[in-house]
Coordinates of C-alpha atoms and ligand atoms in Angstrom, one line a residue:
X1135 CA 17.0 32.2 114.4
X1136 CA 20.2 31.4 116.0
X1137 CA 20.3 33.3 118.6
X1138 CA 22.8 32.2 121.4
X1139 CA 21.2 33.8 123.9
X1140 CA 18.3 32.0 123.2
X1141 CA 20.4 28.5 124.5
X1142 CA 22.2 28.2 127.8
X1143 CA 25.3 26.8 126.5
X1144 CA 27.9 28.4 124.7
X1145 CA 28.8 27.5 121.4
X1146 CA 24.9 26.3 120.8
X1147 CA 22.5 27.6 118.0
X1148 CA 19.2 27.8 118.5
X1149 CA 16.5 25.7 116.2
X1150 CA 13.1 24.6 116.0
X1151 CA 14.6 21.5 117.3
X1152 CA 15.7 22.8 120.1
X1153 CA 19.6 24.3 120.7
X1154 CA 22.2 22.1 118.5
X1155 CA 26.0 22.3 119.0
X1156 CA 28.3 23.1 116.2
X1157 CA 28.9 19.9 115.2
X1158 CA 25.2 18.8 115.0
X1159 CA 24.4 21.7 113.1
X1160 CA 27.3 21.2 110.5
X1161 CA 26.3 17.5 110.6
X1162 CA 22.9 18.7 109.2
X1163 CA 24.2 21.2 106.8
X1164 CA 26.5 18.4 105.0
X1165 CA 23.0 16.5 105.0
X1166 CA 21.3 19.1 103.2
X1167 CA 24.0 19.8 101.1
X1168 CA 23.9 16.5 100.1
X1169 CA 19.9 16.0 99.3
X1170 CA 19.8 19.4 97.4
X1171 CA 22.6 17.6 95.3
X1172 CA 20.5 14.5 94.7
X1173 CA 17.5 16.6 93.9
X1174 CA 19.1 18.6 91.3
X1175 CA 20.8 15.2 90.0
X1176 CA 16.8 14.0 89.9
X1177 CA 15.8 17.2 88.7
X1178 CA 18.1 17.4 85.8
X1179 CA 17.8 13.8 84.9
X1180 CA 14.1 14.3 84.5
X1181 CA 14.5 17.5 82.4
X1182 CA 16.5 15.8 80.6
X1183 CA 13.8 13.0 79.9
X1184 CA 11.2 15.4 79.1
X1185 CA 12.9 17.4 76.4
X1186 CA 13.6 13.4 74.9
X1187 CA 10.4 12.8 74.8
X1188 CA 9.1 16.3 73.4
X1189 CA 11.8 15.6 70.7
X1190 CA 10.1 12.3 70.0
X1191 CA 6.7 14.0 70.2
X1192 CA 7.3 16.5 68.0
X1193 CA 9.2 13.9 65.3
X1194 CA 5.7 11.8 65.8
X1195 CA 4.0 15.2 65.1
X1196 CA 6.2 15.8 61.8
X1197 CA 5.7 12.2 60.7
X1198 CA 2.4 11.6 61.3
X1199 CA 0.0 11.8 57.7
X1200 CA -2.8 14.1 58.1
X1201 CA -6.2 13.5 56.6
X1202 CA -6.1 15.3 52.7
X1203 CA -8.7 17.9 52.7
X1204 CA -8.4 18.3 49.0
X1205 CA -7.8 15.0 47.4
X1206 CA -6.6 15.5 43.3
X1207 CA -5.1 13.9 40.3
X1208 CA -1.7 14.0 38.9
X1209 CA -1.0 17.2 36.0
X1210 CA -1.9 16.4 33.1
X1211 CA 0.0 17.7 29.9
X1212 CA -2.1 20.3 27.2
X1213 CA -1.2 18.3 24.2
X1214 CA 0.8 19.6 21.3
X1215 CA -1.3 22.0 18.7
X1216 CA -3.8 22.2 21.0
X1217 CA -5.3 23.2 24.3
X1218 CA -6.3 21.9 27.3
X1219 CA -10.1 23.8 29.4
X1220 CA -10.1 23.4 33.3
X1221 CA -7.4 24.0 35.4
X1222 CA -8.6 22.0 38.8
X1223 CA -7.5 18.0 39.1
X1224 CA -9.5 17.8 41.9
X1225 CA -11.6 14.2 42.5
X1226 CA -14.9 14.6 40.3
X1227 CA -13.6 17.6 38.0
X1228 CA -13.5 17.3 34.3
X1229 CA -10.5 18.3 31.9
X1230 CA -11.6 19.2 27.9
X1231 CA -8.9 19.1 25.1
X1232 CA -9.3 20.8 21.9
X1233 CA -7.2 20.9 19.0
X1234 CA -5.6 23.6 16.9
X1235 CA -7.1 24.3 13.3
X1236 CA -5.8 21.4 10.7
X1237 CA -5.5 19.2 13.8
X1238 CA -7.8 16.3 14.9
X1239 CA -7.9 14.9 18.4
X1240 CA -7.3 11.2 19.2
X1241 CA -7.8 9.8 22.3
X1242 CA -9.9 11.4 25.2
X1243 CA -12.0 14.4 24.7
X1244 CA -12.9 14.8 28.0
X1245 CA -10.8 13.1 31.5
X1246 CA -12.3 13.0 34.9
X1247 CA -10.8 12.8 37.8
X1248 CA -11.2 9.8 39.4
X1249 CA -12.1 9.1 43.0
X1250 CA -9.0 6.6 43.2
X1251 CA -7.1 10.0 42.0
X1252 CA -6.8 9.1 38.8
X1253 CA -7.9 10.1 35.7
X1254 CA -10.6 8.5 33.0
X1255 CA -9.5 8.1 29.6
X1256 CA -6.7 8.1 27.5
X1257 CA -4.1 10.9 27.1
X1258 CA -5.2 12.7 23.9
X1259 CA -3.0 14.4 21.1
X1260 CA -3.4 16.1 17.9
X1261 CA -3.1 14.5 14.6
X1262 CA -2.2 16.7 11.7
X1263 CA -5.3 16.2 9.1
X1264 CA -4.2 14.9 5.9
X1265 CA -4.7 17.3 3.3
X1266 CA -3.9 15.5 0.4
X1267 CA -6.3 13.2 1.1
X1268 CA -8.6 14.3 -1.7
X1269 CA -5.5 14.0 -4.2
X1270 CA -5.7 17.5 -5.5
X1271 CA -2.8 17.3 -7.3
X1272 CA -3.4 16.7 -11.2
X1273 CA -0.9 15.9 -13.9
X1274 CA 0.9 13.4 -11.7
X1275 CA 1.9 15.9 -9.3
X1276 CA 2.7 14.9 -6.0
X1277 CA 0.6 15.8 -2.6
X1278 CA 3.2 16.7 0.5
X1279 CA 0.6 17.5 3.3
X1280 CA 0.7 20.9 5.5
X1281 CA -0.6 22.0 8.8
X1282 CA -4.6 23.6 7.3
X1283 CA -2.7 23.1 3.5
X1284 CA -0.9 21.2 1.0
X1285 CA 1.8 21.3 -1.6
X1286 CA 1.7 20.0 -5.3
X1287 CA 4.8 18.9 -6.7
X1288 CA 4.6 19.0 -9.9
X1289 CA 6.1 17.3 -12.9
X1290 CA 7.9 18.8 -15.7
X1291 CA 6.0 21.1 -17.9
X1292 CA 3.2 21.4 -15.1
X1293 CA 3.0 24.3 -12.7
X1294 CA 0.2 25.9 -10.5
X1295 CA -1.1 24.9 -7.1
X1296 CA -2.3 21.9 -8.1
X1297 CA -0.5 21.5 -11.3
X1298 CA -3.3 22.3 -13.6
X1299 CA -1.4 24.8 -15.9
X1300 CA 1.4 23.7 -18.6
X1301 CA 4.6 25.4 -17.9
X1302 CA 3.8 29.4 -18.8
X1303 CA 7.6 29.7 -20.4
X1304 CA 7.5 26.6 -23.0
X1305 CA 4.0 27.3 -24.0
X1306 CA 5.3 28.8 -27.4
X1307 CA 3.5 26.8 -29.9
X1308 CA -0.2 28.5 -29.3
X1309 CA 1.8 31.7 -29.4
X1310 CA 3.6 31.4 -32.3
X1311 CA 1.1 28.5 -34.0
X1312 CA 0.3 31.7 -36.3
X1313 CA 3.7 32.6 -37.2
X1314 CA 5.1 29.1 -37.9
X1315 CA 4.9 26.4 -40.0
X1316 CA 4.4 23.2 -39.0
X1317 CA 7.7 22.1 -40.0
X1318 CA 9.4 25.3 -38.1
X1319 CA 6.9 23.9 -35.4
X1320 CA 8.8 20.6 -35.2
X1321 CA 12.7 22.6 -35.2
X1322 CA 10.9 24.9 -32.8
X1323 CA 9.7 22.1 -30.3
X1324 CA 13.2 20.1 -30.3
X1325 CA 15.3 22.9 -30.0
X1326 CA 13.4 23.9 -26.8
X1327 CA 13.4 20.5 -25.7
X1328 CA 17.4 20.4 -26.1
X1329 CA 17.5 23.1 -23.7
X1330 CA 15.8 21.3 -21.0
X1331 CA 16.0 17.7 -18.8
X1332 CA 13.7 15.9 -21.2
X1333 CA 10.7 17.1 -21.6
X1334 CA 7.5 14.8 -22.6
X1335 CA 6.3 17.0 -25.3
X1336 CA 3.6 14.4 -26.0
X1337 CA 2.0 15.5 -22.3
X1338 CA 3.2 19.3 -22.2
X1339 CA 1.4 19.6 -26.2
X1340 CA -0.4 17.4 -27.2
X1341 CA -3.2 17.1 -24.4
X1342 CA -4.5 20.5 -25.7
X1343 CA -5.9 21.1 -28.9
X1344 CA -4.5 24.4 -28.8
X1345 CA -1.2 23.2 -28.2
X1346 CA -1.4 20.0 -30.1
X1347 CA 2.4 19.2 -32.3
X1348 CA 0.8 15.8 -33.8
X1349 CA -2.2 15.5 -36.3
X1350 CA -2.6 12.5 -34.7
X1351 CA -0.6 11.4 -32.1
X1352 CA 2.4 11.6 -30.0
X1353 CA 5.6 9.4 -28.9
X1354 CA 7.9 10.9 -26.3
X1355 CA 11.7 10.4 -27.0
X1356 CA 14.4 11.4 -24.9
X1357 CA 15.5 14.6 -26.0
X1358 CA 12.7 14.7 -28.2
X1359 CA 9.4 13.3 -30.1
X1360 CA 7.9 11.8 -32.9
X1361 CA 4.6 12.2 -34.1
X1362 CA 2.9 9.1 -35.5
X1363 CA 0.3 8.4 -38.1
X1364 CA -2.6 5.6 -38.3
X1365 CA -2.6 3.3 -40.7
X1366 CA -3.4 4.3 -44.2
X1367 CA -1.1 7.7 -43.9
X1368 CA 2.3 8.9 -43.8
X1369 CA 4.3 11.5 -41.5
X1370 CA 4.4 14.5 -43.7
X1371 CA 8.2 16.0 -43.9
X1372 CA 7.3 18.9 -41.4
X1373 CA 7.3 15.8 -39.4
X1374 CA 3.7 17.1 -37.5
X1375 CA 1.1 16.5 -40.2
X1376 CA 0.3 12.8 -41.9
X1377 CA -0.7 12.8 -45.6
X1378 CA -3.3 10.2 -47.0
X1379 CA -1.2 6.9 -48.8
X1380 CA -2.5 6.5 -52.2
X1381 CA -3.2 3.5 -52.5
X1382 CA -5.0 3.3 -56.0
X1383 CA -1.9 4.9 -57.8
X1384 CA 1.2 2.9 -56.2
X1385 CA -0.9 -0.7 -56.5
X1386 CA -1.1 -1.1 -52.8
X1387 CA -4.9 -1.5 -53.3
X1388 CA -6.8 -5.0 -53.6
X1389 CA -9.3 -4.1 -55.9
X1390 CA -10.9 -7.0 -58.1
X1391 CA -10.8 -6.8 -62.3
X1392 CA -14.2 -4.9 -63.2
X1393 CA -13.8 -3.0 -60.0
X1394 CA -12.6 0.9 -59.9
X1395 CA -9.7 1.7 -57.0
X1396 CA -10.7 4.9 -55.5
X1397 CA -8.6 7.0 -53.0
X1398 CA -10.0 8.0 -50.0
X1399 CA -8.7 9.5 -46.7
X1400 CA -7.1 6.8 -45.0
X1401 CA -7.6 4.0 -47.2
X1402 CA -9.1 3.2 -50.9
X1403 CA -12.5 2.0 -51.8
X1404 CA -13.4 -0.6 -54.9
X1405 CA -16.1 0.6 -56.8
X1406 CA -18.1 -0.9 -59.7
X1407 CA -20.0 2.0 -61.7
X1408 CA -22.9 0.0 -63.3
X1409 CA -25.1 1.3 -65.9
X1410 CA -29.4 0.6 -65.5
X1411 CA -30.7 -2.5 -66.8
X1412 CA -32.7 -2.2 -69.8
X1413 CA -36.2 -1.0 -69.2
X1414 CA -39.3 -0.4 -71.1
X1415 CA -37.5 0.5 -74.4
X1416 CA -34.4 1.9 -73.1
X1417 CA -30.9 1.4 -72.3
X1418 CA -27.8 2.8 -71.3
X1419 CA -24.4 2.2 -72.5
X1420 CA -21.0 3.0 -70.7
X1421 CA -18.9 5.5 -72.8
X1422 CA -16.3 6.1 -70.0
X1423 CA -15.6 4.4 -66.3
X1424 CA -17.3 6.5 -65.0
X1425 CA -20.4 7.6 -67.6
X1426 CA -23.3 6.1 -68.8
X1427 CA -25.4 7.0 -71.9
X1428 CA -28.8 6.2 -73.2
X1429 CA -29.1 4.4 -76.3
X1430 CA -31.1 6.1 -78.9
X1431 CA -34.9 5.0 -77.9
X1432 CA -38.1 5.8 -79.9
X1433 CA -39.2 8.9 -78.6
X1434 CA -43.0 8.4 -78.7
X1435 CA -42.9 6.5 -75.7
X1436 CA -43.0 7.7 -72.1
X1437 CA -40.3 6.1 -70.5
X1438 CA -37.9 6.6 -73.4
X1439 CA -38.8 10.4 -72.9
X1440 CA -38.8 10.7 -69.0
X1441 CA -35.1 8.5 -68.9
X1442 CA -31.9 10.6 -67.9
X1443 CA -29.6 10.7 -71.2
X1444 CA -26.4 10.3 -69.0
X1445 CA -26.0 8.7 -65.3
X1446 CA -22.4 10.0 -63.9
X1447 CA -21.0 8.5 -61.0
X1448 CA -18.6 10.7 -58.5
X1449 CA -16.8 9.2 -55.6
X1450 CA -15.7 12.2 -53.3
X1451 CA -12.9 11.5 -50.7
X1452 CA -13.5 14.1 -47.7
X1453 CA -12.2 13.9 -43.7
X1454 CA -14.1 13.8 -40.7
X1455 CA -16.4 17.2 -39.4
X1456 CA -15.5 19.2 -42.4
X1457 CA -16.5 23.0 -41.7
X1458 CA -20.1 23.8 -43.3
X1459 CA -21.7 24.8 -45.8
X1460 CA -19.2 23.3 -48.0
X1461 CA -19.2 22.5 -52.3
X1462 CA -18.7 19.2 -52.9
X1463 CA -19.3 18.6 -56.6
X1464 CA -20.7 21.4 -59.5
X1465 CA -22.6 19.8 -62.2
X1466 CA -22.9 21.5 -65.3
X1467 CA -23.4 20.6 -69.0
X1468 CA -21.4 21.4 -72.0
X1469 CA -23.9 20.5 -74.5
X1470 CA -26.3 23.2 -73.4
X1471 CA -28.7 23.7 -76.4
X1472 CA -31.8 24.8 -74.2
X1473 CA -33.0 27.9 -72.4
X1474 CA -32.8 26.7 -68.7
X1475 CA -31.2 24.3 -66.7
X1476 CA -32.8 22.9 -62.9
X1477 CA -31.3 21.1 -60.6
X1478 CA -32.6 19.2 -57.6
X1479 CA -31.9 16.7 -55.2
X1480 CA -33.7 13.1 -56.8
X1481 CA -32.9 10.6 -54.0
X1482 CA -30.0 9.3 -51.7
X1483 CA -28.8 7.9 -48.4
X1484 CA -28.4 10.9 -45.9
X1485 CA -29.5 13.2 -48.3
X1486 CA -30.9 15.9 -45.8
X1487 CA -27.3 16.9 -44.4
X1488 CA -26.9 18.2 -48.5
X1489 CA -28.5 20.9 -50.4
X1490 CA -28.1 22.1 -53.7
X1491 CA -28.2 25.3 -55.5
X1492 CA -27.4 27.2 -58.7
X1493 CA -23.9 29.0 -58.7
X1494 CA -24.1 30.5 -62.4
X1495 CA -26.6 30.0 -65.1
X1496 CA -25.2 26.7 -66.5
X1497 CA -23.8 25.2 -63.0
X1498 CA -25.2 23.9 -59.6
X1499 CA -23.5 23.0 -57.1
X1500 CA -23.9 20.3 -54.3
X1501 CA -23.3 21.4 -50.8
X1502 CA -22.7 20.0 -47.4
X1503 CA -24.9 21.7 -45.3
X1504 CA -24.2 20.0 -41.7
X1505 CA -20.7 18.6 -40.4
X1506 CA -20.7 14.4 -40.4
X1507 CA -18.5 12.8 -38.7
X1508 CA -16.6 9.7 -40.2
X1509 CA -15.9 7.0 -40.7
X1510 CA -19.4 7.4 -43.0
X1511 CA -20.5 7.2 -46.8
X1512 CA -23.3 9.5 -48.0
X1513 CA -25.1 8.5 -51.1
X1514 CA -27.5 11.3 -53.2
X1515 CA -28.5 11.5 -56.7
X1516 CA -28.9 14.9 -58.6
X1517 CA -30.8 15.3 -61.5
X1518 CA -30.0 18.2 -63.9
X1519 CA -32.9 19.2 -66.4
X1520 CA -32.2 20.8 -69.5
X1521 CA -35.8 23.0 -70.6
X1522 CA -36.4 25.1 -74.1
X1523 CA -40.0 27.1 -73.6
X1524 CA -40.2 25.1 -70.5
X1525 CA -39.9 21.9 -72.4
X1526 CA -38.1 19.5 -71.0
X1527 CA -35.4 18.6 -73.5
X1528 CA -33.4 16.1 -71.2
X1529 CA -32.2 15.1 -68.1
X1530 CA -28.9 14.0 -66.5
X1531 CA -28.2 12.2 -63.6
X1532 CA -25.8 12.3 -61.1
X1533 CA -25.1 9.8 -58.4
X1534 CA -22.5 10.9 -56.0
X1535 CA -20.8 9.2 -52.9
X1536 CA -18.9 10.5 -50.4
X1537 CA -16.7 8.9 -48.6
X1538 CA -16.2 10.0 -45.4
X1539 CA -12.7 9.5 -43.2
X1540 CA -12.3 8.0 -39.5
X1541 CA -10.0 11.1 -39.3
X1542 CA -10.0 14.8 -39.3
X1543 CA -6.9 14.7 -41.9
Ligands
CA1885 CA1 11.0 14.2 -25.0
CA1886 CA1 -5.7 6.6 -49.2

């Protein structure tokens, strides 16, 4: 209220402190004026303080590290050819790792998760398993390992998974083994082995009967082969097949004077063909090497009756496992003055692997009845008895040895 007419003096305003002149009341407004502009100085100033500080509180907010609720362990990688079960790293969860198929694990199977955040264990990974570890590769082949399989390499003249099989396309001799000749085998052989890096023909042939190129045996040469021979024979000229050295007939024998050179398969054998001692009235004579013959005895006494009238002797060369039944030796007379002849097995070494039987009226025959195999000698006697009216009229005896070879050839 400034009313004037309130105050009695002109130029005076009324107040509630009573009636101020003009320059009292323009002395207050200048006062006023100048707190409101400290105030809002203060005022600002402090606003100004306060959105500091709520900078700094929130900064202290954003800073400040919170309590985890969920405390976990790093990732962990799912190993190579494999897999990894469980998803969660949380503290006290478990991680499994498996492996692929033809893959084994090393390391940790199973990782915890550690309360330190951390995990148990080792990191696994998979490990190819060797599958050449059981050497499946034959014939010198050699094993490159897969993943769940393996590879043969194999060396020439051997094919197949695991390089069982001789090469299909040089497999010609049990083909044409039929066909050929040994000696066209040998041309045959060669001229495929020209064709080729050199072959071991030795390995690719000769490990199979079927296949064999040797008798005996088998020396790879570059380029080609050579087949050898043991001792006591020579390489045939078909170059595959050895044939027994005679010894007895070129002198390369060491036979003593009085002893007989005979030829066998693979060597020679002295023998001394000796007639019986004399006995009870009778005794023998040699008319040939190889022959025997009774002197003329009085036939009124036993023995001089029941003697042979001829002991032969026969040394028969023969190789190793011959096929059975097989003749060895007929026996027959030329002096045949009777009406029957019989002949029968007397006595021997080894004599039950021989039989013997009649082949024609005036002949028998001695036969090998089971395969021997060498080196061996087999010793039987045969007795050959001559009958008129079944009389005996005389006997002959036959003593033969067989010489059997180391060898099949
Ligand atoms: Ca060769
Ligand atoms: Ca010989």
């Amino acid at each position: 209220g400034n009313s004037a007419e309130n105050c009695p003096f002109p130029d005076t305003w009324a107040f509630s402190q009573g009636c101020l002149s003009k320059r009292q009341v323009l002395s207050t407004i200048r006062q006023m004026q100048k707190l409101l502009s400290t105030q809002e100085a203060a005022q600002l100033q402090g606003m100004r303080n306060l959105k500091k500080q709520l900078t700094v509180l929130q900064n202290s907010v954003h800073k400040q590290i919170l309590p985890d609720p969920w405390p976990s362990c790093p990732h962990l990688a799912v190993p190579m050819n494999g897999r990894k079960l469980g998803r969660k790293a949380l503290v006290g969860h478990e991680v499994h790792f498996l492996c692929d198929a033809g893959f084994h694990l090393v390391g940790s199977e199973t990782r915890t998760c550690l309360d330190n955040r951390t995990w148990s264990g080792q990191q696994p990974f998979c490990k190819s398993i060797n599958d050449c570890a059981s050497n499946p590769c034959a014939n010198g082949g050699t094993c490159v390992d897969g993943i769940e399989r393996y590879t043969c390499l194999c060396p020439s003249g051997w094919s197949g998974s695991n390089c069982q099989s001789p090469v299909t396309g040089l497999d010609i001799p049990i083909v044409l083994r039929s066909a050929i000749t040994s000696s066209h085998l040998h041309a045959l052989v060669v001229s495929i082995s020209a064709l080729l890096p050199d072959v071991d023909e030795c390995q690719l042939f000769q490990s199979r009967w079927q296949t064999r190129i040797c008798v005996h045996d088998c020396v790879n040469l570059p380029g080609s082969y050579r087949c050898i021979c043991p001792q006591g024979y020579l390489l045939n000229t078909d170059l595959n097949t050895c044939n027994d050295v005679d010894e007895c007939t070129n002198s390369q024998h060491n036979c003593s004077r009085g002893e007989i050179c005979v030829n066998v398969f693979g060597g020679f054998r002295c023998v001394r063909p000796e007639c019986p001692k004399p006995r009870h009235n009778t005794s023998y004579i040699k008319t040939s090497a190889f022959q025997c013959e009774r002197n003329p005895c009085p036939m009124d006494s036993k023995a001089c009756r029941t003697a042979a009238n001829s002991i032969s002797f026969h040394y028969l060369p023969l190789q190793s496992n011959r096929t059975v039944p097989r003749v060895l030796f007929k026996m027959s007379t030329t002096r045949f003055v009777g009406d029957s002849l019989r002949f029968a097995i007397t006595g021997g070494r080894g004599h039950s692997t021989f039989a013997v039987q009649r082949s024609d009226r005036q002949t028998g025959e001695l036969i090998l009845t089971s395969p021997v195999a060498g080196p061996a000698v087999l010793e039987v006697e045969l007795e050959m008895s001559e009958f008129a009216r079944r009389v005996l009229l005389g006997k002959h005896i036959f003593r033969v040895m067989t010489f059997i070879s180391q060898y099949e050839f």
